[in-house]
Tab-separated table of C-alpha atoms (C1' of nucleotides) in Angstrom:
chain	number	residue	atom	x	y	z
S	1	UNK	CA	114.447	-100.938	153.034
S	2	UNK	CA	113.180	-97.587	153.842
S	3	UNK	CA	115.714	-95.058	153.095
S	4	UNK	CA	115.059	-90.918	152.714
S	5	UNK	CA	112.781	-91.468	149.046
S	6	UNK	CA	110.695	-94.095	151.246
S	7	UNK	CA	110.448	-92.333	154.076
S	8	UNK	CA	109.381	-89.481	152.055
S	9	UNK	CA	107.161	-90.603	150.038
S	10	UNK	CA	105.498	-92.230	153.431
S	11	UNK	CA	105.279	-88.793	155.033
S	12	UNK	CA	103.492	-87.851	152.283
S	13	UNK	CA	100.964	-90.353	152.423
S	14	UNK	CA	100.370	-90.952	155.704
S	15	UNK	CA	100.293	-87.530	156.934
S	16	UNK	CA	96.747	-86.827	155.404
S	17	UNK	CA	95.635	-89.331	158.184
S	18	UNK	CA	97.379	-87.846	160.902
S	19	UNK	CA	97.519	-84.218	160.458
S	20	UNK	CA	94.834	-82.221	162.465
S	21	UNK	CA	93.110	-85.389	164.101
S	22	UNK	CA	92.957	-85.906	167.510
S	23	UNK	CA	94.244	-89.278	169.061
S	24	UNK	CA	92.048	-90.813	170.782
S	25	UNK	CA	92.929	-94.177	171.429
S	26	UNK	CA	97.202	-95.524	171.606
S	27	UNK	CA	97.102	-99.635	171.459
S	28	UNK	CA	100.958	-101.261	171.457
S	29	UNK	CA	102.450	-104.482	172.041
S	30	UNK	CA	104.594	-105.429	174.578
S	31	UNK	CA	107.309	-103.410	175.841
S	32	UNK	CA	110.645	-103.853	174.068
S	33	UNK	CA	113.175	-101.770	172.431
S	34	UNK	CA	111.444	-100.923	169.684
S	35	UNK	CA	109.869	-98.233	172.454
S	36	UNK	CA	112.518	-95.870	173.503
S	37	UNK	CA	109.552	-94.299	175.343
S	38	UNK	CA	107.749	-97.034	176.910
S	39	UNK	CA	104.131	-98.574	175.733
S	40	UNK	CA	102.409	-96.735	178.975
S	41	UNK	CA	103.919	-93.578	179.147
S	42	UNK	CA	103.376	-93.250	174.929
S	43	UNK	CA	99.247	-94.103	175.598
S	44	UNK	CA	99.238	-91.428	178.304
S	45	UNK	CA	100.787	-88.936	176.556
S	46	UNK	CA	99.703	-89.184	172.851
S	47	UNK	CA	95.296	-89.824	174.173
S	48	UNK	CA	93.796	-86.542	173.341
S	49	UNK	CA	96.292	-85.135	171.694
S	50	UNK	CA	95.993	-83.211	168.098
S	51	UNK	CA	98.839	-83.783	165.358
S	52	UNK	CA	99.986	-80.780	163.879
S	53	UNK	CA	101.734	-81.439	161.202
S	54	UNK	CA	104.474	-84.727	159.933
S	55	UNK	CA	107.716	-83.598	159.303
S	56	UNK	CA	110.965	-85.697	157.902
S	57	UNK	CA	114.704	-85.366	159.112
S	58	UNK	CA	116.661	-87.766	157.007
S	59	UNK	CA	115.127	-91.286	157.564
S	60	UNK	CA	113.203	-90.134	160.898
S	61	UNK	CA	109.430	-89.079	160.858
S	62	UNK	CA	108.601	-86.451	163.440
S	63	UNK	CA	104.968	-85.814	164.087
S	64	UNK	CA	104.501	-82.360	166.069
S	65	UNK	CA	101.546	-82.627	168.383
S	66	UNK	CA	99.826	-79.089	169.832
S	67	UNK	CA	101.413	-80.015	173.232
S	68	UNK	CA	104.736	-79.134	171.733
S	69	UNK	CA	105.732	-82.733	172.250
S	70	UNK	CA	106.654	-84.539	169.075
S	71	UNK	CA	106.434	-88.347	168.496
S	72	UNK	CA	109.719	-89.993	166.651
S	73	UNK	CA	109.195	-92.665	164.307
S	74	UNK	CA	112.102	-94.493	162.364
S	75	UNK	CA	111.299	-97.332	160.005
S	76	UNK	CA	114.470	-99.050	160.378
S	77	UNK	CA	114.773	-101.659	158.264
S	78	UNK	CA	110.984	-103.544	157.788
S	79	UNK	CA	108.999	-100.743	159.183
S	80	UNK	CA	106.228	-99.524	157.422
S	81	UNK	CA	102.955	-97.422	158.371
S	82	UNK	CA	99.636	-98.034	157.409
S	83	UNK	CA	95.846	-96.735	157.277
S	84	UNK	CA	93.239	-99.171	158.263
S	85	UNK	CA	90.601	-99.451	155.986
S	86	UNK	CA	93.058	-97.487	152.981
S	87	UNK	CA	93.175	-98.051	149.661
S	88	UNK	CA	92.082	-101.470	150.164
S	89	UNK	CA	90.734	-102.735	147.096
S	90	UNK	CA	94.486	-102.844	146.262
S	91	UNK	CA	94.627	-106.019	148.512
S	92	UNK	CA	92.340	-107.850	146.194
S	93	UNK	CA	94.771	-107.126	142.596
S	94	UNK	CA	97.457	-109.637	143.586
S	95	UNK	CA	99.326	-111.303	141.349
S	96	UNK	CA	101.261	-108.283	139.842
S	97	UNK	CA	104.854	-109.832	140.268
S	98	UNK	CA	107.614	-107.995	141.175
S	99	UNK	CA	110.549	-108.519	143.781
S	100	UNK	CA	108.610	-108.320	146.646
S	101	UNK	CA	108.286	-111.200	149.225
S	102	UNK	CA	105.295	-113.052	149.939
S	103	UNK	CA	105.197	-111.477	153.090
S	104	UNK	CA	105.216	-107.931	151.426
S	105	UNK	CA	102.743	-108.445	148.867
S	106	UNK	CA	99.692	-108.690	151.229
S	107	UNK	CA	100.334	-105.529	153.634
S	108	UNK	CA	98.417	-105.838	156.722
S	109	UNK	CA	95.908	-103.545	156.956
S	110	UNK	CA	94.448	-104.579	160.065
S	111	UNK	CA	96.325	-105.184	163.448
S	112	UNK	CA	98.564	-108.225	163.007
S	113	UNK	CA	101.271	-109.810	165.621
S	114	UNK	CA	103.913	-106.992	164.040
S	115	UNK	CA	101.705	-103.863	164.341
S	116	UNK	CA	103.500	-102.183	167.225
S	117	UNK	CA	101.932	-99.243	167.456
S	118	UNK	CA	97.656	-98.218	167.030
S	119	UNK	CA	96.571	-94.479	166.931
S	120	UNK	CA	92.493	-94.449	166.608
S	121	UNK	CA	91.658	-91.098	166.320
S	122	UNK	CA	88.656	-89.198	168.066
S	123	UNK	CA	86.747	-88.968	164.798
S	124	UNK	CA	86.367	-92.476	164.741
S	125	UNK	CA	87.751	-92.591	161.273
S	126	UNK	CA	91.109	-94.999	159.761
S	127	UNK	CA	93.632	-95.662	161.872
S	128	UNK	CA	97.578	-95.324	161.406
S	129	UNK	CA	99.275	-98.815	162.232
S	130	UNK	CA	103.311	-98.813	162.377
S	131	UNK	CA	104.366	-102.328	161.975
S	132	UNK	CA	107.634	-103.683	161.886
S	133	UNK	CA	108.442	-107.367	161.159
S	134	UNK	CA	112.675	-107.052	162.332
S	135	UNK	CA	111.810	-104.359	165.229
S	136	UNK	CA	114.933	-102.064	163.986
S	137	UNK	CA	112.710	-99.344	163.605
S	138	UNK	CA	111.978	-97.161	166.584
S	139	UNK	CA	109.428	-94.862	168.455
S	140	UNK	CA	110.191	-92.091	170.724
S	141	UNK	CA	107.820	-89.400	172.470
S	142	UNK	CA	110.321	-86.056	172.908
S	143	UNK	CA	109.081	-83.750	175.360
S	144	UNK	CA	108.905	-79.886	173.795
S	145	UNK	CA	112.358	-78.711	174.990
S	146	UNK	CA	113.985	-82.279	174.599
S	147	UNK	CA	116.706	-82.435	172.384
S	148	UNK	CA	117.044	-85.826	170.867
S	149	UNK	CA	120.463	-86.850	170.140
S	150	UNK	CA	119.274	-88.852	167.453
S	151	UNK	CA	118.482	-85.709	165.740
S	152	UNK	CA	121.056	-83.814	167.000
S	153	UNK	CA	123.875	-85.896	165.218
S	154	UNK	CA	122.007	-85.849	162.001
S	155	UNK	CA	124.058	-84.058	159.084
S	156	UNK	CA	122.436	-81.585	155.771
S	157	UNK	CA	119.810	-83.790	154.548
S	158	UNK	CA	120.588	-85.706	151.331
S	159	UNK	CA	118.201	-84.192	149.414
S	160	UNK	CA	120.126	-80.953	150.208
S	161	UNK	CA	123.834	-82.104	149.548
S	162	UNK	CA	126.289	-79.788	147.616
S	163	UNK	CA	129.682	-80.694	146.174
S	164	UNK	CA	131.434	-78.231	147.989
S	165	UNK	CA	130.613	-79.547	151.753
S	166	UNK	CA	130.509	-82.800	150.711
S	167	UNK	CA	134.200	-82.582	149.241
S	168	UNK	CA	134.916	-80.641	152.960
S	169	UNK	CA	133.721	-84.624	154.337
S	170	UNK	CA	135.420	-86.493	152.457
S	171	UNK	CA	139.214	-85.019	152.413
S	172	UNK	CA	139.492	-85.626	156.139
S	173	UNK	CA	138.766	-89.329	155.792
S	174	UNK	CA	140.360	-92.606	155.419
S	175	UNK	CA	137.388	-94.934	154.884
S	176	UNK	CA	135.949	-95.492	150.962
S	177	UNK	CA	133.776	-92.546	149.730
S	178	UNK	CA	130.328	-95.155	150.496
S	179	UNK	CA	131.221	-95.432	154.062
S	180	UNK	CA	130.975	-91.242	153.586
S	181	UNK	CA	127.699	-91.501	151.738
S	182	UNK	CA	126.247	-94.097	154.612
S	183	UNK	CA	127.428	-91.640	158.001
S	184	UNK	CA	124.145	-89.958	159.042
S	185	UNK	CA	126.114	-87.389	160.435
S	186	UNK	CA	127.242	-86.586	157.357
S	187	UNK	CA	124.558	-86.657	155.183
S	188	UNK	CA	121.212	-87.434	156.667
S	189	UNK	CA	118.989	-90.205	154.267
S	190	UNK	CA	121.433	-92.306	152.361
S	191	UNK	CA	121.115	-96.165	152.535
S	192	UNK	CA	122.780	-98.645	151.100
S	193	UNK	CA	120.476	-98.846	147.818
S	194	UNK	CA	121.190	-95.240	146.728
S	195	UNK	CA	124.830	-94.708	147.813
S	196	UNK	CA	125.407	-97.666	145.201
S	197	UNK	CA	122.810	-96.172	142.357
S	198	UNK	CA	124.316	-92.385	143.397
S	199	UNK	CA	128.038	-93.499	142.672
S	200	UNK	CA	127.419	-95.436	139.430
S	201	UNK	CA	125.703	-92.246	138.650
S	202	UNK	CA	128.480	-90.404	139.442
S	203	UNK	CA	130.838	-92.773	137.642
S	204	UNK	CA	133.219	-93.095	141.285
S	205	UNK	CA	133.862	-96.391	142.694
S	206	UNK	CA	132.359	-97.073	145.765
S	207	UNK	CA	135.841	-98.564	147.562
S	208	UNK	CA	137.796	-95.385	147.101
S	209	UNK	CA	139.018	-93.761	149.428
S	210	UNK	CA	136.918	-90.601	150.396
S	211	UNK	CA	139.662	-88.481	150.419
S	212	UNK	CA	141.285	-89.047	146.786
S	213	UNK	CA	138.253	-88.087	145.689
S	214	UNK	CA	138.468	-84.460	144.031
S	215	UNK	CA	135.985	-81.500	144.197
S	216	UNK	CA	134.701	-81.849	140.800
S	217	UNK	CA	133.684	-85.672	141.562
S	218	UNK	CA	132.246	-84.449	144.782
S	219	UNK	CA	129.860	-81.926	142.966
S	220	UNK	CA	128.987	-84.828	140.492
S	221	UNK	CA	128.512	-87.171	143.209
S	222	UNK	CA	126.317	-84.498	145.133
S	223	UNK	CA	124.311	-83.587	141.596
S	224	UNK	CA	123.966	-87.931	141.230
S	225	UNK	CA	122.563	-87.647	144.919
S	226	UNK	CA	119.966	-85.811	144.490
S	227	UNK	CA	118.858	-86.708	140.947
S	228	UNK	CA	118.812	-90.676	142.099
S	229	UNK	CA	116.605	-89.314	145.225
S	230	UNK	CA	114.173	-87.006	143.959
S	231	UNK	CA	113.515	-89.543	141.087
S	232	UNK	CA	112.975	-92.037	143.426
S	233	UNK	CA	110.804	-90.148	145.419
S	234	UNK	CA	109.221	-89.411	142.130
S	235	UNK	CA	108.349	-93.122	141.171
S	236	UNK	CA	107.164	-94.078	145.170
S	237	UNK	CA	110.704	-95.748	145.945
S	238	UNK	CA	111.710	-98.799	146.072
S	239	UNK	CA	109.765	-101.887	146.847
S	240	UNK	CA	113.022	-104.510	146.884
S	241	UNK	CA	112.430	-106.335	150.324
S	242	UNK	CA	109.699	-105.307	152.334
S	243	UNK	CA	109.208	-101.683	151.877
S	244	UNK	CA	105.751	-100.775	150.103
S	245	UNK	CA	103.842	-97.887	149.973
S	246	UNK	CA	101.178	-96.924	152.875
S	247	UNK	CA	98.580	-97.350	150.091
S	248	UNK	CA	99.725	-100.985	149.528
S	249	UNK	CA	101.227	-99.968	146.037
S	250	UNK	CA	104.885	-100.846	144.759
S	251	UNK	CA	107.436	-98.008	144.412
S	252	UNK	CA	108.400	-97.808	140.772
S	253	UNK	CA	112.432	-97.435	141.337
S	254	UNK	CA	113.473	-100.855	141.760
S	255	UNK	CA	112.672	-101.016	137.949
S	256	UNK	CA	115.607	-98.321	137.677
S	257	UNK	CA	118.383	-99.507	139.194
S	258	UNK	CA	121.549	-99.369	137.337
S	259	UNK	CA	123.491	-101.357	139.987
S	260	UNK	CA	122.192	-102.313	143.294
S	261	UNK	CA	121.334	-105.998	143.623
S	262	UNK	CA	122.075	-106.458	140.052
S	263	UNK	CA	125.390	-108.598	140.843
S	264	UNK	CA	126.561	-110.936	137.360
S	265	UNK	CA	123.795	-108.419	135.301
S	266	UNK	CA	125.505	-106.576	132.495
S	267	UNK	CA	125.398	-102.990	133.161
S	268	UNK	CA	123.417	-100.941	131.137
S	269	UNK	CA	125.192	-98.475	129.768
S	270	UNK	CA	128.784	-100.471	128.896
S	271	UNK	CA	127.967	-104.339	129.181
S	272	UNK	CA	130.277	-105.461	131.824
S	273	UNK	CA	129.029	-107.743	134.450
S	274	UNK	CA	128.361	-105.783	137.603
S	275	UNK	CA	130.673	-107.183	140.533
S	276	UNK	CA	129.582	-107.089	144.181
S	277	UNK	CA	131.409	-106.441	147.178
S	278	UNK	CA	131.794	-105.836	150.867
S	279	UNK	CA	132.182	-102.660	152.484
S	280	UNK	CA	131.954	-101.790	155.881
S	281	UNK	CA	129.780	-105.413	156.165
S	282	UNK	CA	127.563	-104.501	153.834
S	283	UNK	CA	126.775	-105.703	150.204
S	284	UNK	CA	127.860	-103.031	147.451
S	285	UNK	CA	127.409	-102.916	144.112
S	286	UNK	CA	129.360	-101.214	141.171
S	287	UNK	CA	130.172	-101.332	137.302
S	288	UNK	CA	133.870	-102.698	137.089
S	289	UNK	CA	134.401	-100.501	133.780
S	290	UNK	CA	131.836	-97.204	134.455
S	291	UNK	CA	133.028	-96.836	137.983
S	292	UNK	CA	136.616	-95.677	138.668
Y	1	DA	C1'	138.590	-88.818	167.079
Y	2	DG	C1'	138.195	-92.003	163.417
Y	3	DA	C1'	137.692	-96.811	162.290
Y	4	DC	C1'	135.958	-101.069	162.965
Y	5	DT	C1'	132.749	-104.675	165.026
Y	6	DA	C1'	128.984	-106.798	167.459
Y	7	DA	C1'	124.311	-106.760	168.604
Y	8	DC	C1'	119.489	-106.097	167.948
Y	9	DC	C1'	115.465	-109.128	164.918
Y	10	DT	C1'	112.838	-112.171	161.739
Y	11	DG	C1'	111.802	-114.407	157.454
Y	12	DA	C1'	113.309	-115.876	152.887
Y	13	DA	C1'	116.410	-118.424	150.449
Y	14	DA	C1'	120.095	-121.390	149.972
Y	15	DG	C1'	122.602	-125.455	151.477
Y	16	DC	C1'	122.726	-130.214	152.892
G	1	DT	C1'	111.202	-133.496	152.683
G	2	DG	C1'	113.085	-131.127	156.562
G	3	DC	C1'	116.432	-129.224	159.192
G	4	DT	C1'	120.371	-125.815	159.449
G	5	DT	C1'	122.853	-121.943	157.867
G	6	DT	C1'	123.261	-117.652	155.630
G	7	DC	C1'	121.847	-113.260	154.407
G	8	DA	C1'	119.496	-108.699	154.481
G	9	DG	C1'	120.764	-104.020	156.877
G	10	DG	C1'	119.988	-98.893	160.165
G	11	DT	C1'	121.691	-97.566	164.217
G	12	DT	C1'	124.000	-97.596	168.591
G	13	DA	C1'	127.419	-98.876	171.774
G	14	DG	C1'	131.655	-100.658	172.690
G	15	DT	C1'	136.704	-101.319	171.757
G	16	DC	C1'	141.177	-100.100	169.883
DNA sequence: AGACTAACCTGAAAGC
DNA sequence: TGCTTTCAGGTTAGTC
C-alpha cells in the first residue's frame, strides 16, 4: 500500500511525464467519490493546461499547473499511476516471483475498467493513467487561493521527524505510540508497514502507551523513521499488495522487512517468533523479545 | 478535545 | 468444485 517511500518514489517517476506538458485531453469514469472535484468540472479545467512541477505532502501528490490551480492526487490504498506506452518491455519478463498478486504483476498500461483518470497531453506523446482497483484513493482540483483541509491538517512530514517534537506528541497522549506514528496530523507519511519496521528499529513496542515513552526513545524512534524511509525510498518501496512502481518494476523493501507481515517468522536479529496484533483495527507486527 | 468506530471498495485467500 | 466469509487498510465523519 502506498505509503510516503511509494508515493515518493512515484513522484519521482511520473513527474518526468507530467512536468512542462500541456494537457490536452482529461478522459474519467463515472462520477463517484473517488472525484472530490467532479469528472466534468476536472476535464474543463485541467484541457490546456501546462504542469509545472509534482510536488509531495506526506502521502498526497500535488501537481501545480501555470493557472495557479493544483490537481490533488492520493493513492489511497490500490492506487497507482502509470505511463502508457512506459517501460513496457517489462510486461513481457513475468515470472519473477515475489509477493505480489496476480492482479499486480501485469500493471495495466493501457486504459482498463479501474483507470479513473486519462491526461493525453498536447504533444501527443504517453499518457499518465491513475488507476485504482479499491477507489480509496482520491482526486481533487484546488483552485489557486483554496486551502485544502486535507493539507491543512497534515503534520512535519515523516521524512522530516525529530525526537524532540515527536516526544512533544506523544506525552500528551493516551493511545499506544503506533496510533502516534499513524495520525497524519502528526506526522505526515507513515502507514502501517513502516510504523511496524520504524519501532522494531527503534526497539519500542508498538502497544505502549505514547506517553511512557521517554525523549531518548523518541529521538531513536525519529532517527528509525527516517532511516526505514529513506531506505525504502532508496530500494523503490514496497511491492507487498498491489503497489508497484510506475515503470512496472517491484520495490526492493519488502525483501527488508524485519517485522511487518512476518507473523510466526523468527526475527532476525534474536530468533523469537514475531507475534501479531491489533491496534486501532489494524494488523501490527512486533518482536516479543527486541521490542519493549 | 481525544479516543474509538463505521463506512467507503474490491479481490485474494481462507473456510466450509 | 463452488459458494461464503474474512481480510487488507487510508481517511473522514460521526459518536461518546
Amino acid at each position: 500500500m502506498p505509503e510516503l517511500p511509494e508515493v515518493e518514489v512515484t513522484r519521482r517517476k511520473i513527474a518526468p511525464l507530467l512536468v512542462g506538458r500541456t494537457i490536452a485531453e482529461v478522459r474519467t469514469t463515472r462520477n463517484s467519490y473517488f472525484f472530490l472535484t467532479p469528472p466534468g468540472r476536472l476535464r474543463r479545467r485541467l484541457e490546456g493546461r501546462r504542469v509545472e512541477a509534482l510536488e509531495r505532502a506526506g502521502k498526497y501528490l500535488l501537481a501545480r499547473l501555470d493557472s495557479g490551480e493544483r490537481l490533488l492526487l492520493h493513492l489511497g490504498m490500490t492506487g497507482q499511476l502509470f505511463g502508457t506506452g512506459v517501460a513496457s518491455v517489462r510486461l513481457l519478463s513475468a515470472g519473477r516471483g515475489g509477493s505480489l498478486s496476480p492482479e499486480a504483476q501485469v500493471p495495466s498500461f493501457r486504459p482498463d475498467v479501474h483507470t479513473h483518470l486519462c491526461l493525453g497531453f498536447a504533444d501527443g506523446g504517453p499518457e499518465v493513467l491513475f488507476r485504482d482497483v479499491r477507489k480509496f484513493g482520491k482526486v481533487q482540483l484546488l483552485g489557486p487561493d483554496e486551502r485544502s483541509p486535507r493539507l491543512a491538517r497534515l503534520g512535519v512530514d515523516a521524512l522530516g521527524v525529530n525526537g524532540k517534537a515527536l516526544f512533544a506528541a506523544a506525552r500528551e497522549r493516551a493511545t499506544a505510540i503506533k496510533t502516534l506514528l499513524l495520525d497524519q496530523s502528526v506526522l505526515a507519511g507513515v502507514g502501517n508497514i513502516y510504523a511496524d519496521e520504524a519501532l522494531f528499529a527503534a526497539g519500542l513496542r508498538p502497544t505502549r502507551p505514547a506517553r511512557r515513552v521517554d525523549l531518548i526513545e523518541c529521538r531513536r524512534l525519529a532517527v528509525a523513521l527516517r532511516r526505514v524511509l529513506r531506505r525504502s525510498i532508496a530500494t523503490g518501496g514496497s511491492s507487498i499488495s498491489d503497489y508497484i512502481q510506475p515503470d512496472g518494476e517491484d520495490g526492493g523493501y519488502q525483501d527488508e522487512r524485519r517485522v511487518y507481515q512476518r507473523t510466526g517468522e523468527p526475527c532476525r536479529r534474536c530468533g523469537a517468533r514475531i507475534v501479531r496484533t491489533l491496534i486501532g483495527q489494524r494488523s501490527t507486527h512486533y518482536c516479543p523479545r527486541c521490542q519493549r
